[in-house]
GROMACS .gro file of C-alpha atoms in nm:
model
  505
    1UNK     CA    1   0.000   0.000   0.000
    2UNK     CA    2   0.139   0.340  -0.097
    3UNK     CA    3   0.182   0.618   0.161
    4UNK     CA    4  -0.082   0.827  -0.016
    5UNK     CA    5  -0.334   0.549   0.029
    6UNK     CA    6  -0.241   0.502   0.391
    7UNK     CA    7  -0.313   0.868   0.452
    8UNK     CA    8  -0.650   0.866   0.278
    9UNK     CA    9  -0.919   0.955   0.529
   10UNK     CA   10  -1.280   1.068   0.500
   11UNK     CA   11  -1.308   1.439   0.432
   12UNK     CA   12  -1.568   1.473   0.703
   13UNK     CA   13  -1.323   1.347   0.963
   14UNK     CA   14  -1.059   1.598   0.856
   15UNK     CA   15  -1.306   1.885   0.859
   16UNK     CA   16  -1.442   1.786   1.198
   17UNK     CA   17  -1.093   1.776   1.342
   18UNK     CA   18  -0.982   2.099   1.177
   19UNK     CA   19  -1.282   2.283   1.307
   20UNK     CA   20  -1.268   2.159   1.663
   21UNK     CA   21  -1.060   2.453   1.784
   22UNK     CA   22  -0.870   2.252   2.045
   23UNK     CA   23  -0.532   2.368   2.173
   24UNK     CA   24  -0.214   2.179   2.073
   25UNK     CA   25  -0.183   2.059   2.434
   26UNK     CA   26  -0.534   1.912   2.427
   27UNK     CA   27  -0.474   1.751   2.090
   28UNK     CA   28  -0.147   1.597   2.214
   29UNK     CA   29  -0.325   1.461   2.520
   30UNK     CA   30  -0.596   1.311   2.300
   31UNK     CA   31  -0.334   1.166   2.066
   32UNK     CA   32  -0.165   0.995   2.360
   33UNK     CA   33  -0.500   0.851   2.466
   34UNK     CA   34  -0.569   0.728   2.113
   35UNK     CA   35  -0.221   0.578   2.091
   36UNK     CA   36  -0.266   0.399   2.424
   37UNK     CA   37  -0.601   0.265   2.299
   38UNK     CA   38  -0.421   0.143   1.982
   39UNK     CA   39  -0.630   0.370   1.759
   40UNK     CA   40  -0.329   0.480   1.558
   41UNK     CA   41  -0.515   0.637   1.266
   42UNK     CA   42  -0.693   0.872   1.507
   43UNK     CA   43  -0.366   0.948   1.689
   44UNK     CA   44  -0.200   1.040   1.359
   45UNK     CA   45  -0.481   1.280   1.273
   46UNK     CA   46  -0.464   1.448   1.614
   47UNK     CA   47  -0.087   1.481   1.600
   48UNK     CA   48  -0.095   1.622   1.247
   49UNK     CA   49  -0.341   1.890   1.358
   50UNK     CA   50  -0.139   1.970   1.671
   51UNK     CA   51   0.181   2.002   1.467
   52UNK     CA   52   0.021   2.264   1.244
   53UNK     CA   53   0.031   2.493   1.544
   54UNK     CA   54   0.362   2.367   1.684
   55UNK     CA   55   0.568   2.220   1.397
   56UNK     CA   56   0.886   2.211   1.610
   57UNK     CA   57   0.741   2.026   1.909
   58UNK     CA   58   0.977   1.735   1.971
   59UNK     CA   59   0.738   1.535   2.189
   60UNK     CA   60   0.471   1.551   1.919
   61UNK     CA   61   0.717   1.449   1.648
   62UNK     CA   62   0.850   1.159   1.856
   63UNK     CA   63   0.497   1.029   1.911
   64UNK     CA   64   0.420   1.078   1.542
   65UNK     CA   65   0.720   0.861   1.450
   66UNK     CA   66   0.599   0.581   1.679
   67UNK     CA   67   0.248   0.617   1.538
   68UNK     CA   68   0.370   0.578   1.180
   69UNK     CA   69   0.565   0.268   1.284
   70UNK     CA   70   0.260   0.114   1.452
   71UNK     CA   71   0.071   0.171   1.125
   72UNK     CA   72   0.347   0.000   0.929
   73UNK     CA   73   0.431   0.319   0.740
   74UNK     CA   74   0.813   0.345   0.715
   75UNK     CA   75   0.801   0.636   0.471
   76UNK     CA   76   0.587   0.842   0.706
   77UNK     CA   77   0.812   0.753   0.998
   78UNK     CA   78   1.123   0.847   0.800
   79UNK     CA   79   0.971   1.184   0.710
   80UNK     CA   80   0.887   1.250   1.075
   81UNK     CA   81   1.245   1.158   1.176
   82UNK     CA   82   1.380   1.417   0.931
   83UNK     CA   83   1.144   1.678   1.078
   84UNK     CA   84   1.262   1.591   1.429
   85UNK     CA   85   1.628   1.621   1.327
   86UNK     CA   86   1.567   1.959   1.161
   87UNK     CA   87   1.449   2.100   1.494
   88UNK     CA   88   1.748   1.962   1.684
   89UNK     CA   89   1.607   1.631   1.801
   90UNK     CA   90   1.743   1.285   1.736
   91UNK     CA   91   1.578   0.949   1.685
   92UNK     CA   92   1.745   0.649   1.853
   93UNK     CA   93   1.909   0.381   1.642
   94UNK     CA   94   1.623   0.146   1.724
   95UNK     CA   95   1.376   0.376   1.546
   96UNK     CA   96   1.594   0.394   1.235
   97UNK     CA   97   1.648   0.018   1.253
   98UNK     CA   98   1.274  -0.046   1.258
   99UNK     CA   99   1.226   0.183   0.958
  100UNK     CA  100   1.497  -0.009   0.771
  101UNK     CA  101   1.332  -0.339   0.862
  102UNK     CA  102   0.992  -0.219   0.735
  103UNK     CA  103   1.164  -0.108   0.415
  104UNK     CA  104   1.301  -0.462   0.369
  105UNK     CA  105   1.664  -0.408   0.468
  106UNK     CA  106   1.714  -0.643   0.762
  107UNK     CA  107   2.094  -0.626   0.748
  108UNK     CA  108   2.086  -0.248   0.782
  109UNK     CA  109   1.840  -0.285   1.070
  110UNK     CA  110   2.083  -0.507   1.262
  111UNK     CA  111   2.369  -0.263   1.200
  112UNK     CA  112   2.162   0.035   1.318
  113UNK     CA  113   2.058  -0.146   1.637
  114UNK     CA  114   2.414  -0.186   1.761
  115UNK     CA  115   2.401  -0.319   2.117
  116UNK     CA  116   2.053  -0.190   2.197
  117UNK     CA  117   1.922  -0.416   2.474
  118UNK     CA  118   1.580  -0.257   2.523
  119UNK     CA  119   1.267  -0.467   2.473
  120UNK     CA  120   1.199  -0.296   2.141
  121UNK     CA  121   1.562  -0.340   2.045
  122UNK     CA  122   1.535  -0.715   2.100
  123UNK     CA  123   1.206  -0.721   1.906
  124UNK     CA  124   1.351  -0.546   1.601
  125UNK     CA  125   1.666  -0.758   1.622
  126UNK     CA  126   1.461  -1.079   1.637
  127UNK     CA  127   1.236  -0.977   1.347
  128UNK     CA  128   1.542  -0.887   1.141
  129UNK     CA  129   1.690  -1.230   1.210
  130UNK     CA  130   1.362  -1.391   1.102
  131UNK     CA  131   1.377  -1.193   0.778
  132UNK     CA  132   1.733  -1.315   0.723
  133UNK     CA  133   1.628  -1.678   0.765
  134UNK     CA  134   1.788  -1.734   1.106
  135UNK     CA  135   1.497  -1.863   1.320
  136UNK     CA  136   1.711  -2.011   1.599
  137UNK     CA  137   1.895  -1.683   1.653
  138UNK     CA  138   1.562  -1.499   1.631
  139UNK     CA  139   1.411  -1.723   1.897
  140UNK     CA  140   1.706  -1.650   2.126
  141UNK     CA  141   1.659  -1.274   2.072
  142UNK     CA  142   1.288  -1.300   2.143
  143UNK     CA  143   1.356  -1.486   2.468
  144UNK     CA  144   1.603  -1.217   2.574
  145UNK     CA  145   1.341  -0.957   2.496
  146UNK     CA  146   1.086  -1.143   2.708
  147UNK     CA  147   1.338  -1.159   2.993
  148UNK     CA  148   1.394  -0.783   2.957
  149UNK     CA  149   1.025  -0.713   3.016
  150UNK     CA  150   0.851  -0.853   2.711
  151UNK     CA  151   0.545  -0.663   2.605
  152UNK     CA  152   0.257  -0.725   2.370
  153UNK     CA  153   0.434  -0.628   2.046
  154UNK     CA  154   0.737  -0.846   2.109
  155UNK     CA  155   0.512  -1.132   2.218
  156UNK     CA  156   0.300  -1.102   1.904
  157UNK     CA  157   0.607  -1.112   1.677
  158UNK     CA  158   0.746  -1.408   1.872
  159UNK     CA  159   0.412  -1.585   1.846
  160UNK     CA  160   0.409  -1.543   1.468
  161UNK     CA  161   0.749  -1.712   1.444
  162UNK     CA  162   0.639  -2.004   1.662
  163UNK     CA  163   0.313  -2.055   1.471
  164UNK     CA  164   0.490  -2.038   1.135
  165UNK     CA  165   0.724  -2.311   1.256
  166UNK     CA  166   0.438  -2.520   1.394
  167UNK     CA  167   0.577  -2.496   1.748
  168UNK     CA  168   0.233  -2.497   1.908
  169UNK     CA  169   0.341  -2.608   2.255
  170UNK     CA  170   0.584  -2.318   2.291
  171UNK     CA  171   0.325  -2.082   2.134
  172UNK     CA  172   0.069  -2.186   2.398
  173UNK     CA  173   0.323  -2.120   2.675
  174UNK     CA  174   0.404  -1.781   2.523
  175UNK     CA  175   0.036  -1.688   2.509
  176UNK     CA  176   0.005  -1.749   2.883
  177UNK     CA  177   0.302  -1.518   2.944
  178UNK     CA  178   0.149  -1.252   2.718
  179UNK     CA  179  -0.186  -1.273   2.896
  180UNK     CA  180  -0.006  -1.227   3.228
  181UNK     CA  181   0.205  -0.926   3.120
  182UNK     CA  182  -0.047  -0.759   2.887
  183UNK     CA  183  -0.395  -0.885   2.978
  184UNK     CA  184  -0.665  -0.775   2.736
  185UNK     CA  185  -0.414  -0.643   2.482
  186UNK     CA  186  -0.501  -0.660   2.115
  187UNK     CA  187  -0.197  -0.877   2.047
  188UNK     CA  188  -0.287  -1.134   2.315
  189UNK     CA  189  -0.649  -1.155   2.198
  190UNK     CA  190  -0.552  -1.208   1.835
  191UNK     CA  191  -0.282  -1.459   1.920
  192UNK     CA  192  -0.537  -1.661   2.117
  193UNK     CA  193  -0.742  -1.685   1.798
  194UNK     CA  194  -0.442  -1.765   1.581
  195UNK     CA  195  -0.325  -2.039   1.817
  196UNK     CA  196  -0.673  -2.193   1.833
  197UNK     CA  197  -0.687  -2.188   1.453
  198UNK     CA  198  -0.350  -2.364   1.430
  199UNK     CA  199  -0.475  -2.624   1.680
  200UNK     CA  200  -0.786  -2.685   1.470
  201UNK     CA  201  -1.016  -2.561   1.748
  202UNK     CA  202  -1.271  -2.365   1.543
  203UNK     CA  203  -1.501  -2.275   1.833
  204UNK     CA  204  -1.219  -2.132   2.045
  205UNK     CA  205  -1.082  -1.939   1.746
  206UNK     CA  206  -1.422  -1.786   1.671
  207UNK     CA  207  -1.470  -1.686   2.035
  208UNK     CA  208  -1.124  -1.525   2.051
  209UNK     CA  209  -1.165  -1.328   1.728
  210UNK     CA  210  -1.513  -1.210   1.829
  211UNK     CA  211  -1.371  -1.086   2.158
  212UNK     CA  212  -1.091  -0.901   1.977
  213UNK     CA  213  -1.343  -0.733   1.742
  214UNK     CA  214  -1.562  -0.631   2.034
  215UNK     CA  215  -1.274  -0.471   2.225
  216UNK     CA  216  -1.094  -0.326   1.920
  217UNK     CA  217  -1.372  -0.249   1.669
  218UNK     CA  218  -1.144  -0.047   1.437
  219UNK     CA  219  -0.891  -0.326   1.373
  220UNK     CA  220  -0.954  -0.531   1.060
  221UNK     CA  221  -0.716  -0.827   1.112
  222UNK     CA  222  -0.945  -1.017   1.353
  223UNK     CA  223  -1.242  -0.943   1.125
  224UNK     CA  224  -1.066  -1.106   0.832
  225UNK     CA  225  -0.947  -1.397   1.047
  226UNK     CA  226  -1.302  -1.456   1.171
  227UNK     CA  227  -1.438  -1.423   0.816
  228UNK     CA  228  -1.195  -1.693   0.704
  229UNK     CA  229  -1.312  -1.915   0.988
  230UNK     CA  230  -1.674  -1.868   0.887
  231UNK     CA  231  -1.591  -1.927   0.521
  232UNK     CA  232  -1.416  -2.256   0.601
  233UNK     CA  233  -1.724  -2.365   0.794
  234UNK     CA  234  -1.959  -2.277   0.507
  235UNK     CA  235  -2.103  -1.973   0.685
  236UNK     CA  236  -2.049  -1.751   0.383
  237UNK     CA  237  -2.313  -1.486   0.460
  238UNK     CA  238  -2.158  -1.419   0.801
  239UNK     CA  239  -1.815  -1.396   0.638
  240UNK     CA  240  -1.947  -1.146   0.383
  241UNK     CA  241  -2.084  -0.919   0.657
  242UNK     CA  242  -1.747  -0.913   0.832
  243UNK     CA  243  -1.560  -0.832   0.512
  244UNK     CA  244  -1.806  -0.548   0.442
  245UNK     CA  245  -1.744  -0.418   0.794
  246UNK     CA  246  -1.366  -0.435   0.741
  247UNK     CA  247  -1.404  -0.263   0.405
  248UNK     CA  248  -1.567   0.041   0.567
  249UNK     CA  249  -1.266   0.076   0.795
  250UNK     CA  250  -0.991  -0.004   0.541
  251UNK     CA  251  -1.137   0.027   0.190
  252UNK     CA  252  -0.796   0.015   0.022
  253UNK     CA  253  -0.656  -0.283   0.216
  254UNK     CA  254  -0.559  -0.551  -0.040
  255UNK     CA  255  -0.637  -0.833   0.205
  256UNK     CA  256  -0.991  -0.704   0.250
  257UNK     CA  257  -1.037  -0.678  -0.126
  258UNK     CA  258  -0.894  -1.023  -0.192
  259UNK     CA  259  -1.124  -1.190   0.056
  260UNK     CA  260  -1.427  -0.995  -0.073
  261UNK     CA  261  -1.372  -1.122  -0.426
  262UNK     CA  262  -1.307  -1.474  -0.301
  263UNK     CA  263  -1.645  -1.472  -0.128
  264UNK     CA  264  -1.812  -1.328  -0.437
  265UNK     CA  265  -1.673  -1.621  -0.637
  266UNK     CA  266  -1.811  -1.868  -0.384
  267UNK     CA  267  -2.150  -1.705  -0.429
  268UNK     CA  268  -2.125  -1.734  -0.806
  269UNK     CA  269  -2.127  -1.358  -0.861
  270UNK     CA  270  -1.926  -1.392  -1.180
  271UNK     CA  271  -2.069  -1.096  -1.368
  272UNK     CA  272  -2.010  -0.866  -1.073
  273UNK     CA  273  -1.650  -0.987  -1.047
  274UNK     CA  274  -1.592  -0.936  -1.420
  275UNK     CA  275  -1.745  -0.589  -1.415
  276UNK     CA  276  -1.538  -0.471  -1.119
  277UNK     CA  277  -1.205  -0.619  -1.231
  278UNK     CA  278  -1.207  -0.583  -1.608
  279UNK     CA  279  -1.076  -0.225  -1.602
  280UNK     CA  280  -0.787  -0.341  -1.381
  281UNK     CA  281  -0.695  -0.652  -1.577
  282UNK     CA  282  -0.357  -0.521  -1.690
  283UNK     CA  283  -0.264  -0.432  -1.330
  284UNK     CA  284  -0.345  -0.773  -1.181
  285UNK     CA  285  -0.027  -0.965  -1.106
  286UNK     CA  286  -0.003  -1.300  -1.284
  287UNK     CA  287  -0.095  -1.580  -1.045
  288UNK     CA  288  -0.237  -1.344  -0.782
  289UNK     CA  289  -0.562  -1.433  -0.609
  290UNK     CA  290  -0.748  -1.148  -0.779
  291UNK     CA  291  -0.617  -1.246  -1.121
  292UNK     CA  292  -0.726  -1.607  -1.069
  293UNK     CA  293  -1.071  -1.501  -0.951
  294UNK     CA  294  -1.107  -1.276  -1.255
  295UNK     CA  295  -0.996  -1.560  -1.481
  296UNK     CA  296  -1.254  -1.795  -1.335
  297UNK     CA  297  -1.524  -1.532  -1.379
  298UNK     CA  298  -1.435  -1.502  -1.748
  299UNK     CA  299  -1.440  -1.879  -1.785
  300UNK     CA  300  -1.781  -1.915  -1.616
  301UNK     CA  301  -1.921  -1.639  -1.837
  302UNK     CA  302  -1.807  -1.811  -2.156
  303UNK     CA  303  -1.490  -1.613  -2.232
  304UNK     CA  304  -1.265  -1.919  -2.244
  305UNK     CA  305  -0.988  -1.774  -2.459
  306UNK     CA  306  -0.943  -1.472  -2.233
  307UNK     CA  307  -0.938  -1.704  -1.934
  308UNK     CA  308  -0.676  -1.921  -2.106
  309UNK     CA  309  -0.433  -1.629  -2.118
  310UNK     CA  310  -0.474  -1.559  -1.747
  311UNK     CA  311  -0.437  -1.921  -1.632
  312UNK     CA  312  -0.147  -1.991  -1.867
  313UNK     CA  313   0.043  -1.702  -1.709
  314UNK     CA  314  -0.049  -1.818  -1.360
  315UNK     CA  315   0.076  -2.172  -1.429
  316UNK     CA  316   0.405  -2.034  -1.562
  317UNK     CA  317   0.459  -1.804  -1.264
  318UNK     CA  318   0.349  -2.060  -1.001
  319UNK     CA  319   0.392  -2.411  -1.142
  320UNK     CA  320   0.314  -2.562  -0.803
  321UNK     CA  321  -0.033  -2.403  -0.800
  322UNK     CA  322  -0.262  -2.696  -0.873
  323UNK     CA  323  -0.570  -2.477  -0.887
  324UNK     CA  324  -0.415  -2.273  -1.168
  325UNK     CA  325  -0.338  -2.592  -1.360
  326UNK     CA  326  -0.690  -2.725  -1.305
  327UNK     CA  327  -0.844  -2.404  -1.434
  328UNK     CA  328  -0.603  -2.399  -1.728
  329UNK     CA  329  -0.714  -2.749  -1.821
  330UNK     CA  330  -1.079  -2.652  -1.790
  331UNK     CA  331  -1.020  -2.342  -2.004
  332UNK     CA  332  -0.859  -2.559  -2.273
  333UNK     CA  333  -1.165  -2.784  -2.263
  334UNK     CA  334  -1.403  -2.488  -2.292
  335UNK     CA  335  -1.199  -2.354  -2.584
  336UNK     CA  336  -1.232  -2.687  -2.766
  337UNK     CA  337  -0.869  -2.800  -2.724
  338UNK     CA  338  -0.915  -3.139  -2.558
  339UNK     CA  339  -0.558  -3.249  -2.639
  340UNK     CA  340  -0.400  -2.966  -2.439
  341UNK     CA  341  -0.665  -3.008  -2.171
  342UNK     CA  342  -0.567  -3.373  -2.124
  343UNK     CA  343  -0.196  -3.290  -2.116
  344UNK     CA  344  -0.267  -3.037  -1.838
  345UNK     CA  345  -0.518  -3.241  -1.638
  346UNK     CA  346  -0.368  -3.591  -1.660
  347UNK     CA  347  -0.091  -3.525  -1.401
  348UNK     CA  348  -0.349  -3.379  -1.161
  349UNK     CA  349  -0.577  -3.680  -1.196
  350UNK     CA  350  -0.304  -3.940  -1.142
  351UNK     CA  351  -0.299  -3.903  -0.764
  352UNK     CA  352  -0.527  -4.105  -0.539
  353UNK     CA  353  -0.608  -3.774  -0.366
  354UNK     CA  354  -0.764  -3.615  -0.678
  355UNK     CA  355  -1.097  -3.451  -0.603
  356UNK     CA  356  -1.413  -3.531  -0.805
  357UNK     CA  357  -1.397  -3.207  -1.004
  358UNK     CA  358  -1.044  -3.295  -1.120
  359UNK     CA  359  -1.147  -3.649  -1.216
  360UNK     CA  360  -1.455  -3.525  -1.401
  361UNK     CA  361  -1.265  -3.273  -1.612
  362UNK     CA  362  -0.983  -3.518  -1.681
  363UNK     CA  363  -1.234  -3.783  -1.788
  364UNK     CA  364  -1.400  -3.536  -2.026
  365UNK     CA  365  -1.066  -3.453  -2.185
  366UNK     CA  366  -0.954  -3.817  -2.204
  367UNK     CA  367  -1.284  -3.926  -2.359
  368UNK     CA  368  -1.273  -3.644  -2.612
  369UNK     CA  369  -0.937  -3.759  -2.750
  370UNK     CA  370  -0.993  -4.132  -2.699
  371UNK     CA  371  -0.722  -4.172  -2.436
  372UNK     CA  372  -0.720  -4.522  -2.281
  373UNK     CA  373  -0.713  -4.371  -1.930
  374UNK     CA  374  -1.076  -4.256  -1.974
  375UNK     CA  375  -1.218  -4.593  -1.865
  376UNK     CA  376  -1.015  -4.596  -1.542
  377UNK     CA  377  -1.122  -4.239  -1.466
  378UNK     CA  378  -1.486  -4.338  -1.513
  379UNK     CA  379  -1.432  -4.629  -1.274
  380UNK     CA  380  -1.282  -4.396  -1.015
  381UNK     CA  381  -1.587  -4.173  -1.049
  382UNK     CA  382  -1.820  -4.460  -0.954
  383UNK     CA  383  -2.021  -4.312  -0.662
  384UNK     CA  384  -1.954  -4.599  -0.421
  385UNK     CA  385  -1.582  -4.614  -0.490
  386UNK     CA  386  -1.548  -4.236  -0.495
  387UNK     CA  387  -1.731  -4.196  -0.163
  388UNK     CA  388  -1.503  -4.445   0.012
  389UNK     CA  389  -1.187  -4.286  -0.128
  390UNK     CA  390  -1.292  -3.930  -0.050
  391UNK     CA  391  -1.385  -4.026   0.306
  392UNK     CA  392  -1.030  -4.146   0.363
  393UNK     CA  393  -0.881  -3.843   0.185
  394UNK     CA  394  -1.091  -3.609   0.400
  395UNK     CA  395  -0.980  -3.788   0.716
  396UNK     CA  396  -0.620  -3.741   0.615
  397UNK     CA  397  -0.666  -3.370   0.544
  398UNK     CA  398  -0.848  -3.326   0.877
  399UNK     CA  399  -0.564  -3.499   1.062
  400UNK     CA  400  -0.306  -3.274   0.896
  401UNK     CA  401  -0.509  -2.962   0.976
  402UNK     CA  402  -0.540  -3.068   1.340
  403UNK     CA  403  -0.166  -3.152   1.357
  404UNK     CA  404  -0.265  -3.506   1.451
  405UNK     CA  405   0.045  -3.652   1.295
  406UNK     CA  406   0.000  -4.010   1.418
  407UNK     CA  407  -0.346  -4.037   1.263
  408UNK     CA  408  -0.224  -3.867   0.945
  409UNK     CA  409   0.061  -4.115   0.912
  410UNK     CA  410  -0.175  -4.409   0.962
  411UNK     CA  411  -0.428  -4.280   0.706
  412UNK     CA  412  -0.168  -4.208   0.438
  413UNK     CA  413  -0.010  -4.549   0.495
  414UNK     CA  414  -0.350  -4.697   0.414
  415UNK     CA  415  -0.385  -4.483   0.102
  416UNK     CA  416  -0.031  -4.577  -0.003
  417UNK     CA  417  -0.134  -4.942   0.016
  418UNK     CA  418  -0.377  -4.880  -0.270
  419UNK     CA  419  -0.114  -4.741  -0.507
  420UNK     CA  420   0.231  -4.586  -0.479
  421UNK     CA  421   0.151  -4.220  -0.520
  422UNK     CA  422   0.391  -3.922  -0.490
  423UNK     CA  423   0.122  -3.697  -0.340
  424UNK     CA  424   0.043  -3.952  -0.070
  425UNK     CA  425   0.415  -4.003  -0.010
  426UNK     CA  426   0.465  -3.626   0.024
  427UNK     CA  427   0.203  -3.604   0.297
  428UNK     CA  428   0.334  -3.915   0.467
  429UNK     CA  429   0.682  -3.761   0.471
  430UNK     CA  430   0.543  -3.451   0.644
  431UNK     CA  431   0.360  -3.656   0.909
  432UNK     CA  432   0.664  -3.876   0.977
  433UNK     CA  433   0.887  -3.569   1.001
  434UNK     CA  434   0.660  -3.413   1.260
  435UNK     CA  435   0.658  -3.741   1.453
  436UNK     CA  436   1.038  -3.737   1.460
  437UNK     CA  437   1.071  -4.036   1.227
  438UNK     CA  438   1.347  -3.874   1.024
  439UNK     CA  439   1.459  -4.186   0.832
  440UNK     CA  440   1.105  -4.266   0.719
  441UNK     CA  441   1.037  -3.901   0.632
  442UNK     CA  442   1.345  -3.874   0.410
  443UNK     CA  443   1.272  -4.210   0.249
  444UNK     CA  444   0.912  -4.115   0.163
  445UNK     CA  445   1.008  -3.767   0.042
  446UNK     CA  446   1.282  -3.903  -0.182
  447UNK     CA  447   1.048  -4.164  -0.329
  448UNK     CA  448   0.789  -3.893  -0.398
  449UNK     CA  449   1.056  -3.691  -0.578
  450UNK     CA  450   1.162  -3.999  -0.776
  451UNK     CA  451   0.805  -4.072  -0.887
  452UNK     CA  452   0.688  -3.714  -0.933
  453UNK     CA  453   0.994  -3.568  -1.102
  454UNK     CA  454   1.131  -3.221  -1.050
  455UNK     CA  455   0.809  -3.075  -0.915
  456UNK     CA  456   0.866  -2.785  -0.669
  457UNK     CA  457   0.640  -2.947  -0.408
  458UNK     CA  458   0.845  -3.269  -0.405
  459UNK     CA  459   1.176  -3.085  -0.408
  460UNK     CA  460   1.052  -2.871  -0.119
  461UNK     CA  461   0.946  -3.169   0.091
  462UNK     CA  462   1.274  -3.354   0.031
  463UNK     CA  463   1.464  -3.045   0.146
  464UNK     CA  464   1.233  -2.962   0.435
  465UNK     CA  465   1.245  -3.305   0.602
  466UNK     CA  466   1.626  -3.302   0.587
  467UNK     CA  467   1.632  -2.955   0.736
  468UNK     CA  468   1.390  -3.054   1.013
  469UNK     CA  469   1.604  -3.355   1.105
  470UNK     CA  470   1.922  -3.147   1.116
  471UNK     CA  471   2.101  -3.382   0.880
  472UNK     CA  472   2.282  -3.285   0.563
  473UNK     CA  473   2.196  -2.911   0.560
  474UNK     CA  474   2.391  -2.867   0.238
  475UNK     CA  475   2.165  -3.112   0.053
  476UNK     CA  476   1.857  -2.954   0.212
  477UNK     CA  477   1.971  -2.619   0.081
  478UNK     CA  478   2.034  -2.756  -0.269
  479UNK     CA  479   1.688  -2.912  -0.288
  480UNK     CA  480   1.514  -2.600  -0.159
  481UNK     CA  481   1.708  -2.377  -0.398
  482UNK     CA  482   1.592  -2.598  -0.685
  483UNK     CA  483   1.233  -2.578  -0.558
  484UNK     CA  484   1.241  -2.198  -0.533
  485UNK     CA  485   1.397  -2.168  -0.879
  486UNK     CA  486   1.092  -2.348  -1.016
  487UNK     CA  487   0.838  -2.163  -0.799
  488UNK     CA  488   1.004  -1.827  -0.719
  489UNK     CA  489   0.694  -1.660  -0.569
  490UNK     CA  490   0.629  -1.932  -0.311
  491UNK     CA  491   0.677  -1.777   0.037
  492UNK     CA  492   0.681  -2.112   0.218
  493UNK     CA  493   0.972  -2.242   0.009
  494UNK     CA  494   1.153  -1.909   0.047
  495UNK     CA  495   1.116  -1.922   0.426
  496UNK     CA  496   1.253  -2.276   0.450
  497UNK     CA  497   1.538  -2.190   0.217
  498UNK     CA  498   1.634  -1.903   0.447
  499UNK     CA  499   1.657  -2.150   0.734
  500UNK     CA  500   1.861  -2.393   0.524
  501UNK     CA  501   2.108  -2.126   0.420
  502UNK     CA  502   2.155  -2.022   0.781
  503UNK     CA  503   2.203  -2.387   0.886
  504UNK     CA  504   2.449  -2.460   0.605
  505UNK     CA  505   2.649  -2.149   0.691
   0.00000   0.00000   0.00000
């Protein structure tokens, strides 16, 4: 989001503030109250108005810098630092380090921090280490920050690292510490929801996010998190209401927009999607969620050739995106090119885990060109056989989502008994890795790679299980580098590669 968009505010709010006639002292007091209540947009407005009367006030400028940082606006913070320096003030290295970190320069952030041992210093240091792919060093910095006094912001950043690394036991312990040191804070409330989500406890997650929305009604993150919970549970209308509520608060937030269009697609509002996105088609990044939603809208409305262009680009940019490949195959079918449709869909249909919609489209393409695989696909689509297979597939997915690794391993072993399948092997490798069965995890991941070829998902898993076991970090790095070269926009692969590079030295 550009700085100009971050600063966009309703004209009525500006006029109301400008005409209030309050003194700079009163506005500063109100800004401090707004900041303490975590209403940073309001604090920024109040400070901006106060600084019109006292442009050289160092206390106001210092608070404005912190406000910009809380809003994730490094450009605004940098501008406020320059204003502070022009009037003889100075921002500590920690402030400049945080600006550098928000601007994407983690190495500069570490250099600017020096030996800063404040809580915020440890937080920025830890987040910089995360950005540099050094999670173990980051965890050590976070723990030192907690020992130095902790705080909600440091705890929230630490919690994100633990949840990303699936360290749910440590995340639960951290949440208790956060609730003790910052009870009722926004960060603790949201982390409670995030942890419950990671644990597969939908009811607890919904309760936590509702509580966060009630206490902090101007924050959109818990609204979107709750909307995603509702969406996953099929409660689409409730999700839509939350996204509309978030849109009134942050109309230019890309996450709000992305989820709104996703929900519109689930409701089949294809014409509305096409109408709203067609003027922006050239600006939609290839493979992005909005681009894919727009492509599906075109396909559903009968514009197969336009959709082909969009999904072809998406498959090139993100070859590991199976949805993009499915939609590309369907677009080929709709455009009358069954040969290309079969070439695209056949690899997706090979796995035992293939969903009915994949099997149906693959069978259509195979039948259209007389491929011998058509008869087997029809057999797999037999309702009785399909129901039994999908029940087992769903159980496996549920076990993975709930981090129930023992059940997941058992289920995928059963599926593997039906046919040696790289997708089943990939999931089995993950479950065994999480159970600490390193030899089995590496064996299954390598076999998946052997069967599936140089697919980024199989390369990733073969590297990840080696990295998790602590063995052969050089080979883990090589495999992950190969995976990222094939799927360069994949953030999960990039994150694991950062860890592997740090481990390999």
